[in-house]
Amino acid sequence: MAYTAKIGPSILSSDLSQLGGECERMMECGADYLHLDVMDGHFVPNITFGHPMVECLRRCIGPDPFFDMHMMVSRPEQWVKPMAAAGANQYTFHLEATTNPGNLIKEIRESGMKVGLAIKPGTTVEELAPWAGQIDMALVMTVEPGFGGQKFMEDMMPKVSWLRGQFPSLDIEVDGGVGPDSIHRCAEAGANMIVSGSAVVSSDDPRSVIALLKNVVIEAIQKRSLDR
């Protein structure tokens, strides 16, 4: 089993006027990576930010933090090179947004980034499966993408369990409504990369929340390795 527990605060939940400082604060509180939500107003109704801001953030907080770009955009092919140049580490695109996933995966790899592949709640995990051997991470959305603060969709957990059973060493990320109340279900299903927005970022004690989330995932990974 090659995967490990990683917690990635969703920085969209932070004070956007202080984004550099907020990212540094999350890393100091024990975050393993930063999850950056890019929305284009087409694939999802909201608009957030693009590669110029990623470039500024990278300059501000240095080379170390791992930037996981969640590209909620209708033309993911368009932004691969700009995001790589801006300092992104992983490019997570939506299966629903492209007609040629294989080509896009190749482009992302050639640009020097890791590859993430995301599916919305309405997309079956079997549609992702043919690409699982070519990607670094699968993202199972646990809310409809586009807005923060939605309720965690527990009925997405069978997708996570199925992926973990089929692809034991794959990084599997969950995103949407994940916090102390839902982390046990995510960890038991087999998720190891946990995106958490307001539960971490808006907490009075983000360090404790990150530690709690991580410990639950570590325990689930240990249990799974013992059960095998």
PDB file of C-alpha atoms in Angstrom:
ATOM      1  CA  MET A   1       0.000   0.000   0.000  1.00  0.00           C
ATOM      2  CA  ALA A   2       1.691   3.132  -1.255  1.00  0.00           C
ATOM      3  CA  TYR A   3      -0.811   5.732  -0.124  1.00  0.00           C
ATOM      4  CA  THR A   4      -0.622   7.896   2.995  1.00  0.00           C
ATOM      5  CA  ALA A   5      -2.985  10.208   4.903  1.00  0.00           C
ATOM      6  CA  LYS A   6      -2.921  13.791   3.612  1.00  0.00           C
ATOM      7  CA  ILE A   7      -5.084  16.747   4.615  1.00  0.00           C
ATOM      8  CA  GLY A   8      -5.568  19.628   2.179  1.00  0.00           C
ATOM      9  CA  PRO A   9      -7.433  22.723   3.362  1.00  0.00           C
ATOM     10  CA  SER A  10      -9.581  24.309   0.682  1.00  0.00           C
ATOM     11  CA  ILE A  11      -8.283  27.856   0.580  1.00  0.00           C
ATOM     12  CA  LEU A  12     -11.469  29.196  -1.010  1.00  0.00           C
ATOM     13  CA  SER A  13     -12.949  29.083   2.493  1.00  0.00           C
ATOM     14  CA  SER A  14     -10.313  31.494   3.807  1.00  0.00           C
ATOM     15  CA  ASP A  15     -10.150  35.291   3.885  1.00  0.00           C
ATOM     16  CA  LEU A  16      -9.386  35.909   0.214  1.00  0.00           C
ATOM     17  CA  SER A  17      -7.970  39.363   0.942  1.00  0.00           C
ATOM     18  CA  GLN A  18      -5.208  37.668   2.984  1.00  0.00           C
ATOM     19  CA  LEU A  19      -4.653  34.597   0.829  1.00  0.00           C
ATOM     20  CA  GLY A  20      -0.872  34.351   1.085  1.00  0.00           C
ATOM     21  CA  GLY A  21      -0.974  34.604   4.859  1.00  0.00           C
ATOM     22  CA  GLU A  22      -3.889  32.183   5.078  1.00  0.00           C
ATOM     23  CA  CYS A  23      -1.998  29.583   3.022  1.00  0.00           C
ATOM     24  CA  GLU A  24       1.053  29.956   5.260  1.00  0.00           C
ATOM     25  CA  ARG A  25      -1.170  29.658   8.341  1.00  0.00           C
ATOM     26  CA  MET A  26      -2.678  26.395   7.044  1.00  0.00           C
ATOM     27  CA  MET A  27       0.757  24.910   6.322  1.00  0.00           C
ATOM     28  CA  GLU A  28       1.989  25.934   9.780  1.00  0.00           C
ATOM     29  CA  CYS A  29      -1.070  24.209  11.288  1.00  0.00           C
ATOM     30  CA  GLY A  30      -0.047  20.892   9.738  1.00  0.00           C
ATOM     31  CA  ALA A  31      -1.669  20.844   6.293  1.00  0.00           C
ATOM     32  CA  ASP A  32      -0.039  18.396   3.875  1.00  0.00           C
ATOM     33  CA  TYR A  33      -1.103  20.293   0.761  1.00  0.00           C
ATOM     34  CA  LEU A  34      -3.348  23.132  -0.386  1.00  0.00           C
ATOM     35  CA  HIS A  35      -6.482  22.571  -2.458  1.00  0.00           C
ATOM     36  CA  LEU A  36      -7.178  25.439  -4.872  1.00  0.00           C
ATOM     37  CA  ASP A  37     -10.603  25.623  -6.505  1.00  0.00           C
ATOM     38  CA  VAL A  38     -10.604  27.134  -9.985  1.00  0.00           C
ATOM     39  CA  MET A  39     -14.114  27.868 -11.318  1.00  0.00           C
ATOM     40  CA  ASP A  40     -14.894  29.449 -14.675  1.00  0.00           C
ATOM     41  CA  GLY A  41     -18.582  30.356 -14.443  1.00  0.00           C
ATOM     42  CA  HIS A  42     -19.371  27.798 -17.185  1.00  0.00           C
ATOM     43  CA  PHE A  43     -18.662  24.304 -15.834  1.00  0.00           C
ATOM     44  CA  VAL A  44     -19.953  25.521 -12.466  1.00  0.00           C
ATOM     45  CA  PRO A  45     -21.971  28.695 -11.784  1.00  0.00           C
ATOM     46  CA  ASN A  46     -19.308  30.430  -9.680  1.00  0.00           C
ATOM     47  CA  ILE A  47     -16.131  32.270 -10.697  1.00  0.00           C
ATOM     48  CA  THR A  48     -13.067  32.169  -8.455  1.00  0.00           C
ATOM     49  CA  PHE A  49      -9.486  32.772  -9.674  1.00  0.00           C
ATOM     50  CA  GLY A  50      -7.002  31.668 -12.317  1.00  0.00           C
ATOM     51  CA  HIS A  51      -3.315  31.121 -12.969  1.00  0.00           C
ATOM     52  CA  PRO A  52      -2.167  34.745 -12.265  1.00  0.00           C
ATOM     53  CA  MET A  53      -3.243  34.333  -8.641  1.00  0.00           C
ATOM     54  CA  VAL A  54      -1.599  30.917  -8.405  1.00  0.00           C
ATOM     55  CA  GLU A  55       1.634  32.470  -9.665  1.00  0.00           C
ATOM     56  CA  CYS A  56       1.405  35.234  -7.027  1.00  0.00           C
ATOM     57  CA  LEU A  57       0.713  32.696  -4.282  1.00  0.00           C
ATOM     58  CA  ARG A  58       3.662  30.566  -5.327  1.00  0.00           C
ATOM     59  CA  ARG A  59       5.938  33.590  -5.249  1.00  0.00           C
ATOM     60  CA  CYS A  60       4.547  34.627  -1.872  1.00  0.00           C
ATOM     61  CA  ILE A  61       4.756  31.305  -0.006  1.00  0.00           C
ATOM     62  CA  GLY A  62       7.725  29.658  -1.742  1.00  0.00           C
ATOM     63  CA  PRO A  63       8.350  26.366  -3.532  1.00  0.00           C
ATOM     64  CA  ASP A  64       7.360  23.878  -0.830  1.00  0.00           C
ATOM     65  CA  PRO A  65       3.550  23.804  -0.450  1.00  0.00           C
ATOM     66  CA  PHE A  66       1.932  21.306  -2.828  1.00  0.00           C
ATOM     67  CA  PHE A  67      -0.764  23.012  -4.923  1.00  0.00           C
ATOM     68  CA  ASP A  68      -3.594  20.660  -5.890  1.00  0.00           C
ATOM     69  CA  MET A  69      -5.548  22.540  -8.571  1.00  0.00           C
ATOM     70  CA  HIS A  70      -9.203  21.499  -8.738  1.00  0.00           C
ATOM     71  CA  MET A  71     -10.095  22.668 -12.235  1.00  0.00           C
ATOM     72  CA  MET A  72     -13.867  23.160 -12.351  1.00  0.00           C
ATOM     73  CA  VAL A  73     -13.658  24.527 -15.879  1.00  0.00           C
ATOM     74  CA  SER A  74     -15.341  23.605 -19.141  1.00  0.00           C
ATOM     75  CA  ARG A  75     -12.122  23.584 -21.196  1.00  0.00           C
ATOM     76  CA  PRO A  76      -9.445  22.028 -18.956  1.00  0.00           C
ATOM     77  CA  GLU A  77      -7.054  21.622 -21.912  1.00  0.00           C
ATOM     78  CA  GLN A  78      -6.748  25.404 -22.151  1.00  0.00           C
ATOM     79  CA  TRP A  79      -5.146  25.911 -18.740  1.00  0.00           C
ATOM     80  CA  VAL A  80      -2.587  23.094 -18.447  1.00  0.00           C
ATOM     81  CA  LYS A  81       0.453  25.073 -19.581  1.00  0.00           C
ATOM     82  CA  PRO A  82      -0.472  28.327 -17.769  1.00  0.00           C
ATOM     83  CA  MET A  83      -1.042  26.446 -14.499  1.00  0.00           C
ATOM     84  CA  ALA A  84       2.227  24.522 -14.832  1.00  0.00           C
ATOM     85  CA  ALA A  85       4.085  27.781 -15.467  1.00  0.00           C
ATOM     86  CA  ALA A  86       2.348  29.387 -12.468  1.00  0.00           C
ATOM     87  CA  GLY A  87       3.711  26.700 -10.118  1.00  0.00           C
ATOM     88  CA  ALA A  88       0.867  24.187  -9.798  1.00  0.00           C
ATOM     89  CA  ASN A  89       1.896  20.683  -8.699  1.00  0.00           C
ATOM     90  CA  GLN A  90      -1.197  18.679  -9.544  1.00  0.00           C
ATOM     91  CA  TYR A  91      -3.857  19.350 -12.163  1.00  0.00           C
ATOM     92  CA  THR A  92      -7.190  17.774 -11.274  1.00  0.00           C
ATOM     93  CA  PHE A  93      -9.678  17.984 -14.119  1.00  0.00           C
ATOM     94  CA  HIS A  94     -13.274  16.799 -14.367  1.00  0.00           C
ATOM     95  CA  LEU A  95     -14.066  13.746 -16.459  1.00  0.00           C
ATOM     96  CA  GLU A  96     -17.327  15.459 -17.473  1.00  0.00           C
ATOM     97  CA  ALA A  97     -15.440  18.423 -18.983  1.00  0.00           C
ATOM     98  CA  THR A  98     -13.447  16.659 -21.693  1.00  0.00           C
ATOM     99  CA  THR A  99     -14.046  14.321 -24.626  1.00  0.00           C
ATOM    100  CA  ASN A 100     -10.434  13.109 -24.658  1.00  0.00           C
ATOM    101  CA  PRO A 101      -9.215  12.292 -21.127  1.00  0.00           C
ATOM    102  CA  GLY A 102      -6.265  10.242 -22.391  1.00  0.00           C
ATOM    103  CA  ASN A 103      -4.807  13.116 -24.354  1.00  0.00           C
ATOM    104  CA  LEU A 104      -5.309  15.539 -21.466  1.00  0.00           C
ATOM    105  CA  ILE A 105      -3.611  13.162 -19.014  1.00  0.00           C
ATOM    106  CA  LYS A 106      -0.623  13.016 -21.383  1.00  0.00           C
ATOM    107  CA  GLU A 107      -0.489  16.832 -21.669  1.00  0.00           C
ATOM    108  CA  ILE A 108      -0.546  17.282 -17.893  1.00  0.00           C
ATOM    109  CA  ARG A 109       2.252  14.736 -17.418  1.00  0.00           C
ATOM    110  CA  GLU A 110       4.367  16.346 -20.126  1.00  0.00           C
ATOM    111  CA  SER A 111       3.959  19.716 -18.417  1.00  0.00           C
ATOM    112  CA  GLY A 112       5.536  18.259 -15.250  1.00  0.00           C
ATOM    113  CA  MET A 113       2.436  18.102 -13.057  1.00  0.00           C
ATOM    114  CA  LYS A 114       0.723  15.179 -11.364  1.00  0.00           C
ATOM    115  CA  VAL A 115      -2.665  14.140 -12.715  1.00  0.00           C
ATOM    116  CA  GLY A 116      -5.930  14.162 -10.788  1.00  0.00           C
ATOM    117  CA  LEU A 117      -9.264  13.072 -12.252  1.00  0.00           C
ATOM    118  CA  ALA A 118     -12.512  14.214 -10.625  1.00  0.00           C
ATOM    119  CA  ILE A 119     -16.098  13.016 -10.913  1.00  0.00           C
ATOM    120  CA  LYS A 120     -19.296  14.820  -9.917  1.00  0.00           C
ATOM    121  CA  PRO A 121     -21.916  13.049  -7.773  1.00  0.00           C
ATOM    122  CA  GLY A 122     -23.949  12.153 -10.864  1.00  0.00           C
ATOM    123  CA  THR A 123     -21.049  10.408 -12.646  1.00  0.00           C
ATOM    124  CA  THR A 124     -20.484   6.721 -12.000  1.00  0.00           C
ATOM    125  CA  VAL A 125     -17.151   5.499 -10.739  1.00  0.00           C
ATOM    126  CA  GLU A 126     -17.075   2.932 -13.556  1.00  0.00           C
ATOM    127  CA  GLU A 127     -16.687   5.843 -16.001  1.00  0.00           C
ATOM    128  CA  LEU A 128     -13.485   6.861 -14.194  1.00  0.00           C
ATOM    129  CA  ALA A 129     -12.119   3.313 -13.951  1.00  0.00           C
ATOM    130  CA  PRO A 130     -10.564   3.039 -17.456  1.00  0.00           C
ATOM    131  CA  TRP A 131      -8.256   5.947 -16.612  1.00  0.00           C
ATOM    132  CA  ALA A 132      -7.349   4.944 -13.051  1.00  0.00           C
ATOM    133  CA  GLY A 133      -4.101   3.286 -14.112  1.00  0.00           C
ATOM    134  CA  GLN A 134      -2.890   6.496 -15.778  1.00  0.00           C
ATOM    135  CA  ILE A 135      -3.617   9.028 -13.007  1.00  0.00           C
ATOM    136  CA  ASP A 136      -2.067   9.885  -9.655  1.00  0.00           C
ATOM    137  CA  MET A 137      -5.309  10.685  -7.854  1.00  0.00           C
ATOM    138  CA  ALA A 138      -9.051  10.163  -8.192  1.00  0.00           C
ATOM    139  CA  LEU A 139     -11.324  12.816  -6.691  1.00  0.00           C
ATOM    140  CA  VAL A 140     -14.814  11.737  -5.653  1.00  0.00           C
ATOM    141  CA  MET A 141     -16.935  14.839  -5.128  1.00  0.00           C
ATOM    142  CA  THR A 142     -19.129  14.575  -2.028  1.00  0.00           C
ATOM    143  CA  VAL A 143     -21.156  17.677  -2.971  1.00  0.00           C
ATOM    144  CA  GLU A 144     -22.165  19.217  -6.299  1.00  0.00           C
ATOM    145  CA  PRO A 145     -19.114  21.273  -7.321  1.00  0.00           C
ATOM    146  CA  GLY A 146     -19.359  25.042  -7.416  1.00  0.00           C
ATOM    147  CA  PHE A 147     -20.329  26.179  -3.925  1.00  0.00           C
ATOM    148  CA  GLY A 148     -18.901  25.779  -0.437  1.00  0.00           C
ATOM    149  CA  GLY A 149     -20.883  24.977   2.683  1.00  0.00           C
ATOM    150  CA  GLN A 150     -22.982  22.130   1.241  1.00  0.00           C
ATOM    151  CA  LYS A 151     -24.011  19.031   3.151  1.00  0.00           C
ATOM    152  CA  PHE A 152     -21.773  15.956   2.830  1.00  0.00           C
ATOM    153  CA  MET A 153     -23.275  13.287   0.538  1.00  0.00           C
ATOM    154  CA  GLU A 154     -22.721   9.996   2.327  1.00  0.00           C
ATOM    155  CA  ASP A 155     -24.123   8.066  -0.641  1.00  0.00           C
ATOM    156  CA  MET A 156     -20.889   8.804  -2.529  1.00  0.00           C
ATOM    157  CA  MET A 157     -18.921   6.510  -0.180  1.00  0.00           C
ATOM    158  CA  PRO A 158     -19.591   3.314  -2.212  1.00  0.00           C
ATOM    159  CA  LYS A 159     -17.665   4.965  -5.079  1.00  0.00           C
ATOM    160  CA  VAL A 160     -14.672   5.452  -2.775  1.00  0.00           C
ATOM    161  CA  SER A 161     -14.909   1.872  -1.470  1.00  0.00           C
ATOM    162  CA  TRP A 162     -15.117   0.475  -5.009  1.00  0.00           C
ATOM    163  CA  LEU A 163     -12.079   2.484  -6.145  1.00  0.00           C
ATOM    164  CA  ARG A 164     -10.055   1.432  -3.107  1.00  0.00           C
ATOM    165  CA  GLY A 165     -10.931  -2.211  -3.733  1.00  0.00           C
ATOM    166  CA  GLN A 166     -10.034  -2.049  -7.429  1.00  0.00           C
ATOM    167  CA  PHE A 167      -6.971   0.217  -7.166  1.00  0.00           C
ATOM    168  CA  PRO A 168      -5.359  -0.409  -3.758  1.00  0.00           C
ATOM    169  CA  SER A 169      -2.458   2.032  -4.164  1.00  0.00           C
ATOM    170  CA  LEU A 170      -4.315   4.940  -5.804  1.00  0.00           C
ATOM    171  CA  ASP A 171      -4.591   8.278  -4.014  1.00  0.00           C
ATOM    172  CA  ILE A 172      -8.316   8.852  -3.476  1.00  0.00           C
ATOM    173  CA  GLU A 173      -9.506  12.325  -2.534  1.00  0.00           C
ATOM    174  CA  VAL A 174     -12.883  13.423  -1.180  1.00  0.00           C
ATOM    175  CA  ASP A 175     -14.077  17.008  -1.386  1.00  0.00           C
ATOM    176  CA  GLY A 176     -17.257  18.621  -0.126  1.00  0.00           C
ATOM    177  CA  GLY A 177     -18.742  18.915   3.342  1.00  0.00           C
ATOM    178  CA  VAL A 178     -15.879  16.945   4.900  1.00  0.00           C
ATOM    179  CA  GLY A 179     -15.018  17.657   8.531  1.00  0.00           C
ATOM    180  CA  PRO A 180     -14.914  15.966  11.945  1.00  0.00           C
ATOM    181  CA  ASP A 181     -18.532  14.776  11.558  1.00  0.00           C
ATOM    182  CA  SER A 182     -17.976  12.953   8.260  1.00  0.00           C
ATOM    183  CA  ILE A 183     -14.283  11.990   8.317  1.00  0.00           C
ATOM    184  CA  HIS A 184     -14.868   8.503   9.780  1.00  0.00           C
ATOM    185  CA  ARG A 185     -17.096   7.512   6.845  1.00  0.00           C
ATOM    186  CA  CYS A 186     -14.562   8.845   4.331  1.00  0.00           C
ATOM    187  CA  ALA A 187     -11.622   7.080   5.993  1.00  0.00           C
ATOM    188  CA  GLU A 188     -13.456   3.770   6.389  1.00  0.00           C
ATOM    189  CA  ALA A 189     -14.446   3.848   2.703  1.00  0.00           C
ATOM    190  CA  GLY A 190     -10.776   4.223   1.768  1.00  0.00           C
ATOM    191  CA  ALA A 191     -10.179   7.921   1.080  1.00  0.00           C
ATOM    192  CA  ASN A 192      -6.676   9.081   2.004  1.00  0.00           C
ATOM    193  CA  MET A 193      -6.585  12.657   0.658  1.00  0.00           C
ATOM    194  CA  ILE A 194      -9.039  14.823   2.533  1.00  0.00           C
ATOM    195  CA  VAL A 195     -10.125  18.246   1.340  1.00  0.00           C
ATOM    196  CA  SER A 196     -11.732  20.275   4.094  1.00  0.00           C
ATOM    197  CA  GLY A 197     -12.864  23.877   3.766  1.00  0.00           C
ATOM    198  CA  SER A 198     -14.698  25.728   6.485  1.00  0.00           C
ATOM    199  CA  ALA A 199     -14.323  22.893   9.042  1.00  0.00           C
ATOM    200  CA  VAL A 200     -10.575  23.598   9.065  1.00  0.00           C
ATOM    201  CA  VAL A 201     -10.136  27.133   7.781  1.00  0.00           C
ATOM    202  CA  SER A 202     -12.907  28.740   9.850  1.00  0.00           C
ATOM    203  CA  SER A 203     -12.076  26.796  12.995  1.00  0.00           C
ATOM    204  CA  ASP A 204     -10.741  28.529  16.102  1.00  0.00           C
ATOM    205  CA  ASP A 205      -8.104  25.787  16.242  1.00  0.00           C
ATOM    206  CA  PRO A 206      -7.252  24.563  12.716  1.00  0.00           C
ATOM    207  CA  ARG A 207      -4.236  22.635  13.984  1.00  0.00           C
ATOM    208  CA  SER A 208      -6.442  20.391  16.142  1.00  0.00           C
ATOM    209  CA  VAL A 209      -8.962  19.811  13.359  1.00  0.00           C
ATOM    210  CA  ILE A 210      -6.226  18.886  10.855  1.00  0.00           C
ATOM    211  CA  ALA A 211      -4.662  16.512  13.411  1.00  0.00           C
ATOM    212  CA  LEU A 212      -8.031  14.896  14.139  1.00  0.00           C
ATOM    213  CA  LEU A 213      -8.806  14.360  10.437  1.00  0.00           C
ATOM    214  CA  LYS A 214      -5.347  12.960   9.794  1.00  0.00           C
ATOM    215  CA  ASN A 215      -5.383  10.590  12.756  1.00  0.00           C
ATOM    216  CA  VAL A 216      -8.721   9.096  11.707  1.00  0.00           C
ATOM    217  CA  VAL A 217      -7.356   8.427   8.194  1.00  0.00           C
ATOM    218  CA  ILE A 218      -4.088   6.983   9.542  1.00  0.00           C
ATOM    219  CA  GLU A 219      -6.028   4.594  11.797  1.00  0.00           C
ATOM    220  CA  ALA A 220      -8.227   3.470   8.885  1.00  0.00           C
ATOM    221  CA  ILE A 221      -5.170   2.845   6.680  1.00  0.00           C
ATOM    222  CA  GLN A 222      -3.513   0.809   9.447  1.00  0.00           C
ATOM    223  CA  LYS A 223      -6.687  -1.207   9.980  1.00  0.00           C
ATOM    224  CA  ARG A 224      -6.983  -1.890   6.250  1.00  0.00           C
ATOM    225  CA  SER A 225      -3.391  -3.146   6.067  1.00  0.00           C
ATOM    226  CA  LEU A 226      -4.018  -5.467   9.039  1.00  0.00           C
ATOM    227  CA  ASP A 227      -7.241  -6.788   7.503  1.00  0.00           C
ATOM    228  CA  ARG A 228      -5.564  -7.728   4.208  1.00  0.00           C
TER     229      ARG A 228
END
